[in-house]
Amino acid sequence: MSENGYFSRFGGRYVAEILRRPLEELETAFAGAMADPAFVAELEELRADFIGRPTPFLYAENATRETGGARIYVKMEGLAHTGAHKINNAIGQALLARRMGKKRVIAETGAGQHGLATASACAKLGLECVVYMGEVDVRRQQPNVASMELYGARVVAVTSGSRVLKDAINEAMRDWASSFADTHYLIGSALGPAPFPDIVRTFQSVIGTETAEQIRARGLDVEALVACVGGGSNAIGFFSPFTTLSSPRLIGAEAGGVGPGVGENAVRMTGTAASDGILQGYKSRFLVDADGQVAETRSISAGLDYPGIGPELAALGESGRIEFTSVPDAAALEALAFFARTEGVLFALESAHAGAAALEVARRAPKDKAVIVNMSGRGDKDIFITSPVFRPEEWRRFLRAELERLESGVDIHVFGGSR
Ligand SMILES: *Cc1c(COP(=O)(O)O)cnc(C)c1O
C-alpha cells in the first residue's frame, strides 16, 4: 500500500479542490468494502462465474524446447472475460461503485479495451455507463465501440485537443467534477490520483495471488516474472505478492516502438527522455519533448502507447526491485508469431512484448529454473493490426471484398425489423 498516497516520491493527489472530497469518500469506501466479508464474497463469485477465474497457468513445453533454457510458463490472463486483465479492475470498481450508491459510471478509453471491460461490468451490475473516447480513437476503433454499445454503454466522442486518450481523460475529469454525487469515475490503470493506484493494484493482484499458488502447486524454482507495462496495472497486479520479497526477478517490458528517438517509443524507465512530472492527478515519470511538453509516443500496441507510468512501478523501478527492459515492435511481433506457432496461443500485441522479454531471460537461465510471462490479453482483438503486417495483400483484398458485399446489399438483415 501507499503511504498517504505516495510510493516514495511518486503518486499523490494533484487535483482541483472540488475533487478532494470524492477521492476521500472513495478511499474510505474502498477500505470498508475490502474489510467486509460480504463484499469480498460477491467479488469472489463474480471472479469465478463472470470473469472465469482462476485463469490457467500453461507450461509452454514446445517454446521451452526451442528456446533451450529455463522452463517457460504462461499465465493465461487473456482468457479472462472480454479478453484481458482489465475486467479484474472494472468489475471490482463497478461493485464498489454500486456499494457506494452510485448509479452511473464514467470511464476513459484509448484503444477501447478498458471501455469494453467497463461497459461489460456495468451491464452485469446494472449501472449506467458513459465512456469518453477521443474522436480519432472512435474512428480507429469501431469494433470496440460497437461492442461497448451492445453492452449498453454510451460512447462520447471527445472533440477537444488532439482528440485522443489524454483529451478523453480531461473530459472524464470534467464530468466527474460536476457529477460525483451519483457517479463513479472508473480509472483503467494503476495510476491517477490516490487512492486509484492502490485500488487498481488491489483488484489486479488476483493475477499474482493465483500465480503464487500455481507456482507452489508445481513446486517451481522461479527465476523471473515478466509483464508488459503500459500504465502498469497488469504488471503491478502480477508482481504484487512478490514486491516485498528479494526474489524472483521482476521484469517490466516497455514499448520500444520503432526506435530510441523522442516520439518513436513509449520507454519511460530506461531511455533518457523521461523526467519527473505531474499529469492527470499524480506524480511519476513522464515522457517529455525538448520543450518540456508531454511527448508523442509510439507503439504497435495501443495499450502500451502511453507517456506516463503508474507511481508504484516508478518507485519500484528506481529502488531496483523491478527491472525494466524495452522491446521494439518487430521483436514483439516475432514473439507473437513464435508463441502462436509453438504453443497454439495467440498473445495480444501488448503481452507479446512481455513474451519477447521472457524468451530473452529464459535463454540465459538454467534449465531447472522457471520463467513466467503474464499474457495480459489474447490477440483476437489485434487482427486489424497484425493482418496488414503478416498478410498485407490478402487483407487488402478481404477488406475490399467485404465493402463490396456490404454495398451490394447482400446478406444485410435489419435488426428487429425496426431500423
Ligand atoms: C490495456 C492493456 C495493457 C496495458 O495496460 P496496463 O495497465 O499496463 O496493464 C496490457 N495488455 C493488454 C492486453 C491490455 O489490454
CSV table of C-alpha atoms and ligand atoms in Angstrom, one decimal:
chain,number,residue,atom,x,y,z
A,1,MET,CA,0.0,0.0,0.0
A,2,SER,CA,1.0,3.6,-0.5
A,3,GLU,CA,1.9,5.9,2.4
A,4,ASN,CA,-0.6,8.8,2.4
A,5,GLY,CA,-1.0,8.2,-1.3
A,6,TYR,CA,2.8,8.1,-2.1
A,7,PHE,CA,5.2,5.5,-3.2
A,8,SER,CA,8.5,7.0,-2.4
A,9,ARG,CA,8.3,10.4,-4.1
A,10,PHE,CA,5.7,9.3,-6.7
A,11,GLY,CA,1.9,9.3,-6.6
A,12,GLY,CA,-0.1,11.8,-4.5
A,13,ARG,CA,-3.4,13.6,-5.2
A,14,TYR,CA,-2.8,16.5,-7.5
A,15,VAL,CA,-6.4,17.5,-8.3
A,16,ALA,CA,-8.7,20.5,-8.3
A,17,GLU,CA,-10.0,21.3,-4.8
A,18,ILE,CA,-13.5,20.1,-5.8
A,19,LEU,CA,-12.3,16.5,-6.4
A,20,ARG,CA,-10.6,16.1,-3.0
A,21,ARG,CA,-13.9,15.2,-1.2
A,22,PRO,CA,-15.0,12.4,-3.7
A,23,LEU,CA,-11.5,11.0,-3.6
A,24,GLU,CA,-11.5,10.9,0.2
A,25,GLU,CA,-15.0,9.3,0.1
A,26,LEU,CA,-13.7,6.7,-2.3
A,27,GLU,CA,-10.7,5.9,-0.1
A,28,THR,CA,-13.0,5.3,2.9
A,29,ALA,CA,-15.5,3.3,1.0
A,30,PHE,CA,-12.8,1.1,-0.5
A,31,ALA,CA,-11.2,0.3,2.9
A,32,GLY,CA,-14.7,-0.5,4.2
A,33,ALA,CA,-15.5,-2.8,1.3
A,34,MET,CA,-12.3,-4.8,1.5
A,35,ALA,CA,-12.9,-5.3,5.2
A,36,ASP,CA,-16.5,-6.5,4.6
A,37,PRO,CA,-16.7,-10.3,4.0
A,38,ALA,CA,-20.0,-9.9,2.1
A,39,PHE,CA,-18.3,-7.6,-0.5
A,40,VAL,CA,-15.3,-9.9,-0.8
A,41,ALA,CA,-17.6,-12.9,-1.3
A,42,GLU,CA,-19.6,-11.2,-4.0
A,43,LEU,CA,-16.3,-10.2,-5.7
A,44,GLU,CA,-15.1,-13.8,-5.5
A,45,GLU,CA,-18.3,-15.1,-7.1
A,46,LEU,CA,-18.0,-12.6,-10.0
A,47,ARG,CA,-14.4,-13.5,-10.5
A,48,ALA,CA,-15.3,-17.2,-10.7
A,49,ASP,CA,-18.5,-17.1,-12.7
A,50,PHE,CA,-18.3,-13.9,-14.7
A,51,ILE,CA,-14.6,-13.5,-15.4
A,52,GLY,CA,-13.8,-17.2,-15.5
A,53,ARG,CA,-11.1,-17.3,-12.8
A,54,PRO,CA,-8.7,-18.7,-11.9
A,55,THR,CA,-7.1,-18.2,-15.3
A,56,PRO,CA,-4.9,-21.2,-16.4
A,57,PHE,CA,-1.1,-21.5,-16.0
A,58,LEU,CA,0.4,-23.2,-19.0
A,59,TYR,CA,3.7,-25.0,-19.3
A,60,ALA,CA,5.0,-23.8,-22.7
A,61,GLU,CA,6.9,-27.0,-23.3
A,62,ASN,CA,7.4,-26.6,-27.0
A,63,ALA,CA,8.6,-23.0,-26.6
A,64,THR,CA,10.9,-24.1,-23.8
A,65,ARG,CA,12.5,-26.8,-26.0
A,66,GLU,CA,13.1,-24.4,-28.9
A,67,THR,CA,14.5,-21.8,-26.6
A,68,GLY,CA,16.8,-24.2,-24.9
A,69,GLY,CA,16.9,-22.6,-21.5
A,70,ALA,CA,14.7,-22.2,-18.4
A,71,ARG,CA,11.2,-23.6,-18.4
A,72,ILE,CA,8.7,-21.1,-19.8
A,73,TYR,CA,5.2,-20.8,-18.2
A,74,VAL,CA,2.4,-18.6,-19.4
A,75,LYS,CA,-0.2,-17.1,-17.0
A,76,MET,CA,-3.2,-17.1,-19.4
A,77,GLU,CA,-4.8,-13.9,-18.2
A,78,GLY,CA,-6.1,-13.3,-21.8
A,79,LEU,CA,-8.6,-16.0,-21.2
A,80,ALA,CA,-10.5,-13.7,-18.8
A,81,HIS,CA,-13.9,-12.5,-20.0
A,82,THR,CA,-13.6,-9.6,-22.5
A,83,GLY,CA,-10.1,-10.9,-23.4
A,84,ALA,CA,-7.7,-9.3,-21.0
A,85,HIS,CA,-6.9,-8.5,-17.4
A,86,LYS,CA,-8.8,-5.1,-17.5
A,87,ILE,CA,-12.0,-6.8,-16.4
A,88,ASN,CA,-10.5,-7.6,-13.0
A,89,ASN,CA,-10.3,-4.0,-12.1
A,90,ALA,CA,-13.5,-3.0,-13.9
A,91,ILE,CA,-15.7,-5.5,-12.0
A,92,GLY,CA,-14.1,-4.6,-8.7
A,93,GLN,CA,-14.6,-0.9,-9.1
A,94,ALA,CA,-18.1,-1.3,-10.5
A,95,LEU,CA,-19.0,-3.4,-7.5
A,96,LEU,CA,-17.5,-0.7,-5.2
A,97,ALA,CA,-19.5,2.0,-7.1
A,98,ARG,CA,-22.7,0.1,-6.6
A,99,ARG,CA,-21.9,-0.3,-2.9
A,100,MET,CA,-21.4,3.4,-2.6
A,101,GLY,CA,-24.8,4.0,-4.0
A,102,LYS,CA,-23.6,5.4,-7.3
A,103,LYS,CA,-26.0,4.9,-10.3
A,104,ARG,CA,-23.6,6.0,-13.0
A,105,VAL,CA,-20.1,5.1,-14.1
A,106,ILE,CA,-17.8,7.1,-16.4
A,107,ALA,CA,-14.5,5.9,-17.9
A,108,GLU,CA,-11.9,7.0,-20.4
A,109,THR,CA,-10.6,4.7,-23.0
A,110,GLY,CA,-7.9,4.9,-25.7
A,111,ALA,CA,-8.0,1.8,-27.9
A,112,GLY,CA,-11.2,0.8,-26.3
A,113,GLN,CA,-10.2,-2.2,-24.2
A,114,HIS,CA,-10.8,-0.5,-20.8
A,115,GLY,CA,-14.1,0.9,-22.1
A,116,LEU,CA,-15.1,-2.6,-23.2
A,117,ALA,CA,-14.4,-4.1,-19.8
A,118,THR,CA,-16.1,-1.3,-18.0
A,119,ALA,CA,-19.2,-1.5,-20.2
A,120,SER,CA,-19.5,-5.2,-19.7
A,121,ALA,CA,-19.0,-4.9,-15.9
A,122,CYS,CA,-21.7,-2.1,-15.7
A,123,ALA,CA,-24.1,-4.2,-17.8
A,124,LYS,CA,-23.7,-7.1,-15.4
A,125,LEU,CA,-24.1,-4.9,-12.3
A,126,GLY,CA,-27.0,-2.7,-13.6
A,127,LEU,CA,-25.1,0.6,-13.7
A,128,GLU,CA,-25.4,3.3,-16.4
A,129,CYS,CA,-22.1,3.6,-18.3
A,130,VAL,CA,-20.6,6.5,-20.2
A,131,VAL,CA,-17.3,6.1,-22.0
A,132,TYR,CA,-15.2,9.1,-23.1
A,133,MET,CA,-13.1,8.4,-26.1
A,134,GLY,CA,-11.1,10.7,-28.4
A,135,GLU,CA,-12.9,11.2,-31.7
A,136,VAL,CA,-9.8,10.0,-33.5
A,137,ASP,CA,-9.9,6.8,-31.5
A,138,VAL,CA,-13.6,6.3,-32.0
A,139,ARG,CA,-13.0,6.3,-35.7
A,140,ARG,CA,-10.0,3.9,-35.5
A,141,GLN,CA,-11.5,1.5,-33.0
A,142,GLN,CA,-15.0,0.9,-34.4
A,143,PRO,CA,-15.1,-2.8,-33.4
A,144,ASN,CA,-14.7,-2.0,-29.7
A,145,VAL,CA,-17.1,1.0,-30.0
A,146,ALA,CA,-19.7,-1.4,-31.4
A,147,SER,CA,-19.2,-3.9,-28.6
A,148,MET,CA,-19.4,-1.2,-25.9
A,149,GLU,CA,-22.7,0.0,-27.4
A,150,LEU,CA,-24.0,-3.6,-27.4
A,151,TYR,CA,-23.2,-3.7,-23.7
A,152,GLY,CA,-25.5,-0.7,-23.4
A,153,ALA,CA,-22.8,2.0,-22.8
A,154,ARG,CA,-22.9,5.4,-24.3
A,155,VAL,CA,-19.7,6.3,-26.1
A,156,VAL,CA,-18.9,10.0,-26.2
A,157,ALA,CA,-16.5,11.1,-28.9
A,158,VAL,CA,-14.3,13.9,-27.5
A,159,THR,CA,-13.5,16.6,-30.0
A,160,SER,CA,-11.2,18.8,-27.9
A,161,GLY,CA,-7.4,18.9,-28.1
A,162,SER,CA,-5.8,16.3,-30.3
A,163,ARG,CA,-8.9,14.1,-29.8
A,164,VAL,CA,-7.1,11.1,-28.3
A,165,LEU,CA,-6.8,9.4,-24.9
A,166,LYS,CA,-5.4,12.4,-22.9
A,167,ASP,CA,-8.3,14.5,-24.1
A,168,ALA,CA,-10.8,11.8,-23.1
A,169,ILE,CA,-9.2,11.8,-19.6
A,170,ASN,CA,-9.7,15.6,-19.3
A,171,GLU,CA,-13.3,15.3,-20.4
A,172,ALA,CA,-14.0,12.4,-17.9
A,173,MET,CA,-12.4,14.5,-15.1
A,174,ARG,CA,-14.6,17.5,-16.0
A,175,ASP,CA,-17.7,15.3,-16.0
A,176,TRP,CA,-16.7,13.8,-12.6
A,177,ALA,CA,-16.1,17.3,-11.0
A,178,SER,CA,-19.8,18.0,-11.5
A,179,SER,CA,-21.4,14.6,-11.2
A,180,PHE,CA,-19.6,12.7,-8.3
A,181,ALA,CA,-22.7,12.7,-6.1
A,182,ASP,CA,-24.1,9.9,-8.2
A,183,THR,CA,-21.2,9.0,-10.4
A,184,HIS,CA,-18.0,6.9,-10.0
A,185,TYR,CA,-15.0,7.5,-12.3
A,186,LEU,CA,-13.6,4.1,-13.1
A,187,ILE,CA,-9.9,4.6,-13.9
A,188,GLY,CA,-8.4,1.8,-16.0
A,189,SER,CA,-4.8,1.5,-14.9
A,190,ALA,CA,-2.8,1.7,-11.7
A,191,LEU,CA,-2.4,5.5,-11.9
A,192,GLY,CA,-4.3,8.7,-11.4
A,193,PRO,CA,-4.7,10.5,-8.1
A,194,ALA,CA,-4.7,8.5,-4.8
A,195,PRO,CA,-6.4,6.2,-3.9
A,196,PHE,CA,-6.7,4.9,-7.5
A,197,PRO,CA,-3.2,3.3,-7.7
A,198,ASP,CA,-4.0,1.3,-4.5
A,199,ILE,CA,-7.5,0.3,-5.7
A,200,VAL,CA,-6.4,-0.9,-9.1
A,201,ARG,CA,-3.4,-2.8,-7.7
A,202,THR,CA,-5.6,-4.5,-5.2
A,203,PHE,CA,-8.2,-5.7,-7.8
A,204,GLN,CA,-5.4,-6.8,-10.2
A,205,SER,CA,-3.4,-8.6,-7.5
A,206,VAL,CA,-5.7,-11.6,-8.1
A,207,ILE,CA,-3.3,-12.3,-11.0
A,208,GLY,CA,-0.3,-12.5,-8.7
A,209,THR,CA,-2.1,-14.4,-5.9
A,210,GLU,CA,-3.2,-17.1,-8.3
A,211,THR,CA,0.2,-17.3,-9.9
A,212,ALA,CA,1.9,-17.7,-6.5
A,213,GLU,CA,-0.5,-20.6,-5.8
A,214,GLN,CA,0.1,-22.1,-9.2
A,215,ILE,CA,3.9,-21.9,-8.6
A,216,ARG,CA,3.6,-23.6,-5.3
A,217,ALA,CA,1.4,-26.4,-6.7
A,218,ARG,CA,4.0,-27.2,-9.3
A,219,GLY,CA,7.0,-26.7,-7.0
A,220,LEU,CA,8.7,-24.3,-9.4
A,221,ASP,CA,12.0,-22.6,-8.7
A,222,VAL,CA,11.3,-19.3,-10.4
A,223,GLU,CA,14.0,-17.1,-12.0
A,224,ALA,CA,11.7,-14.3,-13.1
A,225,LEU,CA,8.2,-13.0,-13.7
A,226,VAL,CA,7.8,-10.9,-16.8
A,227,ALA,CA,4.9,-8.5,-17.7
A,228,CYS,CA,4.4,-5.7,-20.1
A,229,VAL,CA,3.9,-2.2,-18.8
A,230,GLY,CA,1.6,0.5,-20.2
A,231,GLY,CA,0.1,2.3,-17.3
A,232,GLY,CA,1.2,-0.7,-15.3
A,233,SER,CA,-1.9,-2.4,-13.9
A,234,ASN,CA,-1.3,-6.0,-15.2
A,235,ALA,CA,2.4,-5.7,-14.1
A,236,ILE,CA,1.8,-4.4,-10.6
A,237,GLY,CA,-1.1,-7.0,-10.1
A,238,PHE,CA,1.1,-9.8,-11.3
A,239,PHE,CA,4.1,-8.7,-9.3
A,240,SER,CA,2.3,-7.6,-6.2
A,241,PRO,CA,2.8,-10.7,-3.9
A,242,PHE,CA,6.5,-10.7,-4.7
A,243,THR,CA,7.5,-7.0,-4.4
A,244,THR,CA,8.4,-7.2,-0.7
A,245,LEU,CA,10.5,-10.4,-1.3
A,246,SER,CA,14.0,-10.3,-2.7
A,247,SER,CA,13.3,-12.9,-5.4
A,248,PRO,CA,12.3,-13.8,-8.1
A,249,ARG,CA,13.4,-11.2,-10.5
A,250,LEU,CA,10.5,-9.0,-11.6
A,251,ILE,CA,10.8,-7.6,-15.2
A,252,GLY,CA,8.7,-5.0,-16.8
A,253,ALA,CA,8.7,-4.7,-20.6
A,254,GLU,CA,8.1,-1.3,-22.1
A,255,ALA,CA,7.3,-0.5,-25.7
A,256,GLY,CA,10.5,0.1,-27.7
A,257,GLY,CA,8.4,1.1,-30.7
A,258,VAL,CA,10.3,1.8,-33.9
A,259,GLY,CA,13.5,3.3,-32.4
A,260,PRO,CA,15.2,5.1,-29.5
A,261,GLY,CA,14.3,8.7,-30.6
A,262,VAL,CA,11.7,11.0,-28.9
A,263,GLY,CA,8.3,10.1,-30.3
A,264,GLU,CA,9.4,6.7,-31.5
A,265,ASN,CA,8.6,4.6,-28.5
A,266,ALA,CA,7.0,4.6,-25.0
A,267,VAL,CA,10.1,4.0,-22.9
A,268,ARG,CA,9.8,5.7,-19.5
A,269,MET,CA,12.0,3.7,-17.2
A,270,THR,CA,15.1,3.1,-19.3
A,271,GLY,CA,16.0,5.6,-22.1
A,272,THR,CA,16.7,9.2,-21.4
A,273,ALA,CA,13.5,11.1,-22.5
A,274,ALA,CA,11.5,10.7,-19.3
A,275,SER,CA,11.6,13.0,-16.3
A,276,ASP,CA,9.6,13.6,-13.1
A,277,GLY,CA,6.3,15.3,-13.7
A,278,ILE,CA,2.7,15.7,-12.6
A,279,LEU,CA,-0.1,14.8,-15.0
A,280,GLN,CA,-3.7,13.5,-14.6
A,281,GLY,CA,-3.6,13.9,-10.9
A,282,TYR,CA,-0.4,12.0,-10.0
A,283,LYS,CA,3.4,12.5,-9.9
A,284,SER,CA,5.5,10.0,-11.8
A,285,ARG,CA,7.9,9.6,-14.7
A,286,PHE,CA,6.6,11.1,-18.0
A,287,LEU,CA,8.0,11.3,-21.5
A,288,VAL,CA,8.6,14.9,-22.5
A,289,ASP,CA,9.8,16.6,-25.6
A,290,ALA,CA,12.5,19.3,-25.9
A,291,ASP,CA,10.0,22.0,-24.8
A,292,GLY,CA,9.1,20.1,-21.7
A,293,GLN,CA,5.7,19.2,-23.1
A,294,VAL,CA,4.3,15.7,-22.8
A,295,ALA,CA,5.8,13.8,-25.8
A,296,GLU,CA,4.1,11.9,-28.5
A,297,THR,CA,4.5,8.1,-28.0
A,298,ARG,CA,4.6,5.3,-30.5
A,299,SER,CA,4.0,1.6,-30.3
A,300,ILE,CA,2.4,-1.1,-32.4
A,301,SER,CA,0.3,-2.0,-29.3
A,302,ALA,CA,-2.3,0.6,-28.3
A,303,GLY,CA,-2.2,-0.5,-24.6
A,304,LEU,CA,1.5,0.4,-24.2
A,305,ASP,CA,1.3,3.7,-26.1
A,306,TYR,CA,1.1,6.0,-23.1
A,307,PRO,CA,3.6,8.7,-21.9
A,308,GLY,CA,3.3,8.0,-18.1
A,309,ILE,CA,3.7,5.0,-15.8
A,310,GLY,CA,1.9,4.1,-12.5
A,311,PRO,CA,3.6,5.7,-9.5
A,312,GLU,CA,4.2,2.4,-7.6
A,313,LEU,CA,6.1,0.9,-10.6
A,314,ALA,CA,8.1,4.1,-11.0
A,315,ALA,CA,9.2,3.8,-7.3
A,316,LEU,CA,9.9,0.1,-7.5
A,317,GLY,CA,11.9,0.7,-10.7
A,318,GLU,CA,14.0,3.3,-9.0
A,319,SER,CA,14.6,1.1,-6.0
A,320,GLY,CA,15.8,-1.6,-8.3
A,321,ARG,CA,13.2,-4.2,-7.2
A,322,ILE,CA,11.7,-4.2,-10.7
A,323,GLU,CA,14.0,-4.3,-13.7
A,324,PHE,CA,12.8,-2.6,-16.9
A,325,THR,CA,13.6,-3.5,-20.5
A,326,SER,CA,12.3,-2.3,-23.8
A,327,VAL,CA,11.0,-4.4,-26.6
A,328,PRO,CA,10.8,-3.0,-30.2
A,329,ASP,CA,7.6,-3.5,-32.3
A,330,ALA,CA,9.5,-6.0,-34.5
A,331,ALA,CA,10.6,-8.2,-31.6
A,332,ALA,CA,7.0,-8.2,-30.1
A,333,LEU,CA,5.6,-9.3,-33.5
A,334,GLU,CA,8.3,-12.1,-33.7
A,335,ALA,CA,7.4,-13.3,-30.2
A,336,LEU,CA,3.7,-13.3,-31.0
A,337,ALA,CA,4.3,-15.5,-34.1
A,338,PHE,CA,6.6,-17.7,-32.1
A,339,PHE,CA,4.1,-18.5,-29.3
A,340,ALA,CA,1.3,-19.0,-31.8
A,341,ARG,CA,3.3,-21.5,-33.8
A,342,THR,CA,4.9,-23.4,-30.9
A,343,GLU,CA,2.1,-23.3,-28.3
A,344,GLY,CA,-1.1,-22.6,-30.2
A,345,VAL,CA,-1.5,-19.5,-28.1
A,346,LEU,CA,-2.2,-16.0,-29.6
A,347,PHE,CA,-0.8,-13.2,-27.4
A,348,ALA,CA,-2.2,-9.7,-27.5
A,349,LEU,CA,0.4,-7.3,-29.0
A,350,GLU,CA,0.9,-5.7,-25.6
A,351,SER,CA,1.5,-9.1,-24.0
A,352,ALA,CA,3.9,-10.1,-26.8
A,353,HIS,CA,6.3,-7.5,-25.5
A,354,ALA,CA,6.5,-9.5,-22.3
A,355,GLY,CA,6.7,-12.7,-24.3
A,356,ALA,CA,9.8,-11.4,-26.2
A,357,ALA,CA,11.5,-10.3,-22.9
A,358,ALA,CA,10.7,-13.6,-21.3
A,359,LEU,CA,12.3,-15.5,-24.1
A,360,GLU,CA,15.4,-13.5,-23.7
A,361,VAL,CA,15.6,-14.2,-20.0
A,362,ALA,CA,14.8,-17.9,-20.4
A,363,ARG,CA,17.5,-18.3,-23.0
A,364,ARG,CA,20.2,-17.2,-20.5
A,365,ALA,CA,18.8,-19.0,-17.4
A,366,PRO,CA,19.5,-22.6,-16.2
A,367,LYS,CA,17.1,-25.3,-17.4
A,368,ASP,CA,15.9,-26.2,-13.9
A,369,LYS,CA,14.6,-22.6,-13.4
A,370,ALA,CA,11.2,-21.3,-14.5
A,371,VAL,CA,10.4,-18.0,-16.2
A,372,ILE,CA,6.7,-16.9,-16.1
A,373,VAL,CA,5.2,-14.5,-18.5
A,374,ASN,CA,1.9,-12.8,-18.0
A,375,MET,CA,-0.1,-13.0,-21.2
A,376,SER,CA,-2.2,-10.0,-20.2
A,377,GLY,CA,-4.5,-10.3,-23.2
A,378,ARG,CA,-5.3,-12.6,-26.1
A,379,GLY,CA,-4.6,-11.5,-29.6
A,380,ASP,CA,-8.0,-11.8,-31.3
A,381,LYS,CA,-8.6,-8.0,-30.9
A,382,ASP,CA,-5.4,-7.2,-32.9
A,383,ILE,CA,-6.4,-8.9,-36.1
A,384,PHE,CA,-6.8,-5.4,-37.8
A,385,ILE,CA,-3.2,-4.6,-36.9
A,386,THR,CA,-1.4,-7.9,-37.3
A,387,SER,CA,-3.1,-8.9,-40.6
A,388,PRO,CA,-1.8,-5.9,-42.5
A,389,VAL,CA,1.7,-6.8,-41.2
A,390,PHE,CA,1.7,-10.5,-41.8
A,391,ARG,CA,-0.6,-10.7,-44.8
A,392,PRO,CA,-0.9,-7.3,-46.4
A,393,GLU,CA,-2.2,-8.2,-49.8
A,394,GLU,CA,-4.7,-10.8,-48.7
A,395,TRP,CA,-6.0,-8.5,-46.0
A,396,ARG,CA,-6.5,-5.6,-48.5
A,397,ARG,CA,-8.3,-8.0,-50.8
A,398,PHE,CA,-10.5,-9.2,-48.0
A,399,LEU,CA,-11.5,-5.7,-46.9
A,400,ARG,CA,-12.3,-4.6,-50.4
A,401,ALA,CA,-14.5,-7.7,-50.9
A,402,GLU,CA,-16.3,-7.0,-47.6
A,403,LEU,CA,-17.0,-3.5,-48.6
A,404,GLU,CA,-18.3,-4.6,-52.0
A,405,ARG,CA,-20.5,-7.2,-50.3
A,406,LEU,CA,-22.0,-4.6,-47.9
A,407,GLU,CA,-22.6,-2.1,-50.7
A,408,SER,CA,-24.3,-4.6,-52.9
A,409,GLY,CA,-26.8,-5.1,-50.0
A,410,VAL,CA,-26.5,-8.8,-49.9
A,411,ASP,CA,-26.8,-10.5,-46.5
A,412,ILE,CA,-27.8,-7.5,-44.6
A,413,HIS,CA,-30.6,-8.1,-42.2
A,414,VAL,CA,-32.2,-5.2,-40.3
A,415,PHE,CA,-32.1,-5.8,-36.6
A,416,GLY,CA,-35.5,-6.2,-35.1
A,417,GLY,CA,-37.1,-5.0,-38.4
A,418,SER,CA,-37.5,-1.5,-36.9
A,419,ARG,CA,-34.4,0.4,-38.1
B,1,LIG,C1,-4.5,-2.2,-21.7
B,1,LIG,C2,-3.7,-3.3,-21.8
B,1,LIG,C3,-2.3,-3.4,-21.3
B,1,LIG,C4,-1.7,-2.2,-20.7
B,1,LIG,O1,-2.2,-1.7,-19.5
B,1,LIG,P1,-1.5,-1.9,-18.1
B,1,LIG,O2,-2.3,-1.1,-17.2
B,1,LIG,O3,-0.1,-1.5,-18.3
B,1,LIG,O4,-1.7,-3.4,-17.8
B,1,LIG,C5,-1.6,-4.5,-21.5
B,1,LIG,N1,-2.1,-5.6,-22.1
B,1,LIG,C6,-3.4,-5.6,-22.6
B,1,LIG,C7,-3.8,-6.9,-23.2
B,1,LIG,C8,-4.2,-4.5,-22.5
B,1,LIG,O5,-5.4,-4.5,-23.0
